[in-house]
PDB file of C-alpha atoms in Angstrom:
ATOM      1  CA  LYS A  23     192.049 130.535  12.886  1.00 89.00           C
ATOM      2  CA  VAL A  24     195.782 130.178  13.561  1.00 91.00           C
ATOM      3  CA  THR A  25     196.476 133.711  12.341  1.00 93.00           C
ATOM      4  CA  GLY A  26     193.632 134.994  14.543  1.00 92.00           C
ATOM      5  CA  VAL A  27     195.393 133.644  17.633  1.00 91.00           C
ATOM      6  CA  LEU A  28     198.736 134.953  16.347  1.00 93.00           C
ATOM      7  CA  LYS A  29     197.235 138.451  16.057  1.00 92.00           C
ATOM      8  CA  GLN A  30     196.197 138.224  19.724  1.00 89.00           C
ATOM      9  CA  LEU A  31     199.821 137.345  20.510  1.00 89.00           C
ATOM     10  CA  GLY A  32     201.228 140.488  18.908  1.00 87.00           C
ATOM     11  CA  MET A  33     201.772 139.278  15.339  1.00 91.00           C
ATOM     12  CA  PRO A  34     199.301 141.363  13.298  1.00 93.00           C
ATOM     13  CA  HIS A  35     200.811 140.494   9.901  1.00 95.00           C
ATOM     14  CA  ALA A  36     201.411 136.783  10.484  1.00 95.00           C
ATOM     15  CA  ARG A  37     200.431 134.336   7.776  1.00 95.00           C
ATOM     16  CA  PHE A  38     200.194 130.590   8.245  1.00 95.00           C
ATOM     17  CA  THR A  39     199.357 128.144   5.483  1.00 94.00           C
ATOM     18  CA  VAL A  40     199.535 124.415   4.970  1.00 93.00           C
ATOM     19  CA  ASP A  41     201.022 123.132   1.723  1.00 94.00           C
ATOM     20  CA  HIS A  42     199.749 119.649   0.865  1.00 95.00           C
ATOM     21  CA  SER A  43     200.845 117.448  -2.006  1.00 94.00           C
ATOM     22  CA  LEU A  44     200.948 113.733  -2.731  1.00 94.00           C
ATOM     23  CA  LYS A  45     204.221 111.833  -2.906  1.00 93.00           C
ATOM     24  CA  SER A  46     204.920 109.864  -6.073  1.00 91.00           C
ATOM     25  CA  SER A  47     204.555 106.607  -4.134  1.00 93.00           C
ATOM     26  CA  PHE A  48     203.374 105.416  -0.751  1.00 93.00           C
ATOM     27  CA  GLN A  49     206.127 105.741   1.897  1.00 91.00           C
ATOM     28  CA  PRO A  50     206.417 104.404   5.475  1.00 92.00           C
ATOM     29  CA  SER A  51     205.310 107.894   6.585  1.00 90.00           C
ATOM     30  CA  GLY A  52     202.323 107.845   4.201  1.00 93.00           C
ATOM     31  CA  ALA A  53     201.522 109.295   0.805  1.00 93.00           C
ATOM     32  CA  ASP A  54     201.079 112.901   1.872  1.00 94.00           C
ATOM     33  CA  ASP A  55     203.741 115.597   1.891  1.00 92.00           C
ATOM     34  CA  ILE A  56     202.713 118.393   4.258  1.00 93.00           C
ATOM     35  CA  GLN A  57     204.626 121.577   5.014  1.00 93.00           C
ATOM     36  CA  PHE A  58     203.687 124.372   7.369  1.00 93.00           C
ATOM     37  CA  LEU A  59     204.480 127.736   5.791  1.00 95.00           C
ATOM     38  CA  PHE A  60     204.776 130.873   7.883  1.00 96.00           C
ATOM     39  CA  SER A  61     205.636 134.529   7.719  1.00 95.00           C
ATOM     40  CA  ALA A  62     205.542 137.009  10.580  1.00 93.00           C
ATOM     41  CA  ASN A  63     206.024 140.039   8.334  1.00 93.00           C
ATOM     42  CA  ARG A  64     203.811 141.639   5.722  1.00 93.00           C
ATOM     43  CA  ASP A  65     206.653 141.928   3.180  1.00 94.00           C
ATOM     44  CA  THR A  66     208.033 138.373   3.568  1.00 93.00           C
ATOM     45  CA  PRO A  67     206.390 135.507   1.670  1.00 94.00           C
ATOM     46  CA  PRO A  68     205.484 132.427   3.741  1.00 95.00           C
ATOM     47  CA  SER A  69     208.247 129.838   3.852  1.00 95.00           C
ATOM     48  CA  GLU A  70     208.946 126.544   5.655  1.00 95.00           C
ATOM     49  CA  ILE A  71     208.381 127.393   9.326  1.00 94.00           C
ATOM     50  CA  SER A  72     211.517 125.619  10.571  1.00 91.00           C
ATOM     51  CA  LYS A  73     213.667 127.743   8.248  1.00 93.00           C
ATOM     52  CA  ILE A  74     212.124 131.158   8.838  1.00 92.00           C
ATOM     53  CA  ALA A  75     210.620 131.417  12.331  1.00 91.00           C
ATOM     54  CA  SER A  76     212.408 132.552  15.478  1.00 88.00           C
ATOM     55  CA  GLY A  77     212.035 130.678  18.770  1.00 85.00           C
ATOM     56  CA  GLY A  78     209.408 133.136  19.987  1.00 85.00           C
ATOM     57  CA  GLU A  79     207.480 132.889  16.727  1.00 90.00           C
ATOM     58  CA  ILE A  80     207.500 129.098  16.863  1.00 89.00           C
ATOM     59  CA  SER A  81     206.258 129.263  20.478  1.00 86.00           C
ATOM     60  CA  ARG A  82     203.323 131.410  19.430  1.00 89.00           C
ATOM     61  CA  VAL A  83     202.465 129.234  16.416  1.00 92.00           C
ATOM     62  CA  MET A  84     202.553 126.134  18.640  1.00 89.00           C
ATOM     63  CA  LEU A  85     200.230 127.777  21.156  1.00 88.00           C
ATOM     64  CA  ALA A  86     197.835 128.710  18.344  1.00 90.00           C
ATOM     65  CA  LEU A  87     197.846 125.172  16.934  1.00 89.00           C
ATOM     66  CA  LYS A  88     197.445 123.503  20.322  1.00 86.00           C
ATOM     67  CA  THR A  89     194.655 125.900  21.250  1.00 84.00           C
ATOM     68  CA  LEU A  90     192.755 124.921  18.110  1.00 85.00           C
ATOM     69  CA  VAL A  91     193.362 121.205  18.662  1.00 83.00           C
ATOM     70  CA  SER A  92     192.193 121.477  22.277  1.00 81.00           C
ATOM     71  CA  ASN A  93     188.972 123.147  21.132  1.00 73.00           C
ATOM     72  CA  SER A  94     188.091 120.006  19.171  1.00 74.00           C
ATOM     73  CA  GLY A  95     186.857 118.384  22.376  1.00 73.00           C
ATOM     74  CA  MET A  96     189.191 115.422  21.923  1.00 75.00           C
ATOM     75  CA  LEU A  97     191.605 116.335  24.727  1.00 80.00           C
ATOM     76  CA  ALA A  98     191.130 116.232  28.494  1.00 87.00           C
ATOM     77  CA  THR A  99     194.617 117.567  29.279  1.00 90.00           C
ATOM     78  CA  ILE A 100     197.214 119.520  27.343  1.00 88.00           C
ATOM     79  CA  LEU A 101     200.861 119.921  28.362  1.00 89.00           C
ATOM     80  CA  PHE A 102     202.987 122.900  27.372  1.00 88.00           C
ATOM     81  CA  ASP A 103     206.717 122.534  28.025  1.00 88.00           C
ATOM     82  CA  GLU A 104     208.131 126.067  27.926  1.00 85.00           C
ATOM     83  CA  ILE A 105     205.697 127.183  25.216  1.00 83.00           C
ATOM     84  CA  ASP A 106     206.740 130.714  26.205  1.00 84.00           C
ATOM     85  CA  SER A 107     210.329 130.277  25.013  1.00 83.00           C
ATOM     86  CA  GLY A 108     211.604 133.426  23.320  1.00 82.00           C
ATOM     87  CA  ILE A 109     208.824 135.743  24.488  1.00 84.00           C
ATOM     88  CA  SER A 110     208.483 138.312  27.264  1.00 85.00           C
ATOM     89  CA  GLY A 111     206.590 141.397  28.373  1.00 86.00           C
ATOM     90  CA  GLU A 112     203.228 142.139  26.782  1.00 89.00           C
ATOM     91  CA  THR A 113     203.329 139.013  24.619  1.00 89.00           C
ATOM     92  CA  ALA A 114     203.826 136.878  27.750  1.00 90.00           C
ATOM     93  CA  LEU A 115     200.795 138.530  29.352  1.00 90.00           C
ATOM     94  CA  LYS A 116     198.681 137.846  26.262  1.00 90.00           C
ATOM     95  CA  MET A 117     199.888 134.253  26.141  1.00 91.00           C
ATOM     96  CA  ALA A 118     199.022 133.872  29.830  1.00 92.00           C
ATOM     97  CA  GLY A 119     195.500 135.091  29.090  1.00 91.00           C
ATOM     98  CA  ILE A 120     195.078 132.595  26.259  1.00 91.00           C
ATOM     99  CA  LEU A 121     196.361 129.757  28.465  1.00 92.00           C
ATOM    100  CA  LYS A 122     193.996 130.801  31.260  1.00 93.00           C
ATOM    101  CA  GLU A 123     191.057 130.859  28.851  1.00 89.00           C
ATOM    102  CA  LEU A 124     192.078 127.469  27.490  1.00 89.00           C
ATOM    103  CA  SER A 125     192.091 126.072  31.048  1.00 91.00           C
ATOM    104  CA  ARG A 126     188.381 126.825  31.390  1.00 89.00           C
ATOM    105  CA  GLY A 127     187.636 123.890  29.067  1.00 87.00           C
ATOM    106  CA  ILE A 128     190.457 121.407  29.687  1.00 89.00           C
ATOM    107  CA  GLN A 129     193.248 120.766  32.164  1.00 93.00           C
ATOM    108  CA  VAL A 130     196.371 122.744  31.212  1.00 93.00           C
ATOM    109  CA  ILE A 131     199.768 121.787  32.597  1.00 93.00           C
ATOM    110  CA  ASN A 132     202.352 124.424  31.789  1.00 92.00           C
ATOM    111  CA  ILE A 133     206.090 124.368  32.478  1.00 92.00           C
ATOM    112  CA  THR A 134     207.379 127.936  32.494  1.00 93.00           C
ATOM    113  CA  HIS A 135     210.104 130.255  33.731  1.00 91.00           C
ATOM    114  CA  LEU A 136     207.998 133.390  33.204  1.00 93.00           C
ATOM    115  CA  PRO A 137     206.210 134.883  36.219  1.00 94.00           C
ATOM    116  CA  GLN A 138     203.539 136.390  33.946  1.00 92.00           C
ATOM    117  CA  ILE A 139     202.563 132.856  32.919  1.00 93.00           C
ATOM    118  CA  ALA A 140     203.019 131.174  36.307  1.00 95.00           C
ATOM    119  CA  GLY A 141     200.944 133.842  38.040  1.00 94.00           C
ATOM    120  CA  LYS A 142     197.849 132.972  35.979  1.00 93.00           C
ATOM    121  CA  GLY A 143     197.760 129.339  37.076  1.00 94.00           C
ATOM    122  CA  ASP A 144     195.230 128.027  39.567  1.00 94.00           C
ATOM    123  CA  THR A 145     197.872 125.746  41.077  1.00 95.00           C
ATOM    124  CA  HIS A 146     201.620 126.333  41.155  1.00 96.00           C
ATOM    125  CA  PHE A 147     204.341 123.736  41.628  1.00 96.00           C
ATOM    126  CA  ARG A 148     208.033 124.528  42.086  1.00 94.00           C
ATOM    127  CA  VAL A 149     210.427 122.064  40.488  1.00 92.00           C
ATOM    128  CA  ALA A 150     213.922 122.091  41.982  1.00 90.00           C
ATOM    129  CA  LYS A 151     217.013 120.148  41.041  1.00 92.00           C
ATOM    130  CA  ASN A 152     219.625 119.563  43.753  1.00 92.00           C
ATOM    131  CA  ASP A 153     222.905 117.691  43.817  1.00 92.00           C
ATOM    132  CA  ASP A 154     223.380 116.237  47.283  1.00 86.00           C
ATOM    133  CA  GLY A 155     226.807 114.776  46.566  1.00 88.00           C
ATOM    134  CA  SER A 156     225.493 111.281  45.885  1.00 91.00           C
ATOM    135  CA  GLY A 157     223.416 112.267  42.881  1.00 92.00           C
ATOM    136  CA  THR A 158     220.918 114.704  41.472  1.00 94.00           C
ATOM    137  CA  ARG A 159     217.512 114.862  43.132  1.00 93.00           C
ATOM    138  CA  ILE A 160     214.461 116.545  41.671  1.00 93.00           C
ATOM    139  CA  THR A 161     211.716 117.731  44.001  1.00 94.00           C
ATOM    140  CA  ILE A 162     208.260 118.937  43.081  1.00 95.00           C
ATOM    141  CA  THR A 163     206.435 121.022  45.665  1.00 96.00           C
ATOM    142  CA  ARG A 164     202.876 122.346  45.483  1.00 97.00           C
ATOM    143  CA  LEU A 165     202.973 125.951  46.629  1.00 97.00           C
ATOM    144  CA  ALA A 166     200.522 127.585  49.016  1.00 95.00           C
ATOM    145  CA  LYS A 167     199.476 131.179  48.210  1.00 90.00           C
ATOM    146  CA  LYS A 168     202.156 132.681  50.494  1.00 91.00           C
ATOM    147  CA  ASP A 169     204.788 130.474  48.867  1.00 95.00           C
ATOM    148  CA  ARG A 170     203.514 131.448  45.419  1.00 96.00           C
ATOM    149  CA  VAL A 171     204.168 135.114  46.218  1.00 96.00           C
ATOM    150  CA  GLU A 172     207.730 134.239  47.261  1.00 95.00           C
ATOM    151  CA  GLU A 173     208.311 132.091  44.168  1.00 95.00           C
ATOM    152  CA  LEU A 174     206.953 134.684  41.743  1.00 96.00           C
ATOM    153  CA  ALA A 175     209.055 137.366  43.462  1.00 96.00           C
ATOM    154  CA  ARG A 176     212.107 135.123  43.070  1.00 95.00           C
ATOM    155  CA  MET A 177     211.241 134.593  39.376  1.00 93.00           C
ATOM    156  CA  LEU A 178     211.011 138.378  39.001  1.00 92.00           C
ATOM    157  CA  GLY A 179     213.998 139.470  41.062  1.00 90.00           C
ATOM    158  CA  GLY A 180     216.357 136.589  41.761  1.00 91.00           C
ATOM    159  CA  ASP A 181     217.133 134.669  44.947  1.00 91.00           C
ATOM    160  CA  ASP A 182     216.915 137.779  47.163  1.00 93.00           C
ATOM    161  CA  PRO A 183     213.917 139.641  45.678  1.00 93.00           C
ATOM    162  CA  SER A 184     213.293 143.293  46.477  1.00 94.00           C
ATOM    163  CA  ASP A 185     210.175 144.646  48.159  1.00 94.00           C
ATOM    164  CA  ALA A 186     209.074 145.862  44.707  1.00 95.00           C
ATOM    165  CA  ALA A 187     209.337 142.309  43.315  1.00 95.00           C
ATOM    166  CA  VAL A 188     207.262 140.967  46.224  1.00 95.00           C
ATOM    167  CA  LYS A 189     204.656 143.688  45.658  1.00 95.00           C
ATOM    168  CA  THR A 190     204.525 142.874  41.938  1.00 95.00           C
ATOM    169  CA  ALA A 191     204.165 139.160  42.722  1.00 94.00           C
ATOM    170  CA  ARG A 192     201.190 139.898  44.992  1.00 94.00           C
ATOM    171  CA  GLU A 193     199.603 142.001  42.244  1.00 94.00           C
ATOM    172  CA  MET A 194     200.095 139.174  39.736  1.00 92.00           C
ATOM    173  CA  LEU A 195     198.116 136.818  41.974  1.00 92.00           C
ATOM    174  CA  SER A 196     195.271 139.206  42.729  1.00 86.00           C
TER     175      SER A 196
END
């Protein structure tokens, strides 16, 4: 099931396996030794995920795992903190679609810097960090639709977004 989600996320040759063995004695962490093995390429044998996977690959594997866990019916809410790290373009659009589909069954809270992901949300909050001279203040603001267009345009084109960025932001929300 994990590799099925990975294929949707642009990794057609991905392999994911779980290696399970018993430790020689019971440890504070238990008696099981579990390793997640992964390969993104057809010609590379699966190896320990932390040693072989890029940031973008790990992001996609985490989304696949969390999607499967959320489908168990045991979760009411799932939080993704920059699950889209290391991805962009078409993969970001596919990830956004998977997150949107996931949100049909449970509440999804997603922290992202990608407009492709942010544009798929039903509700959008802007988090801003400001130093006012006496300390750092963090503000969280729920954005109205007009403000969402401005924020997505800023995410696309910087602090002074072009007309094209504003047009693209509107398209992302429609």
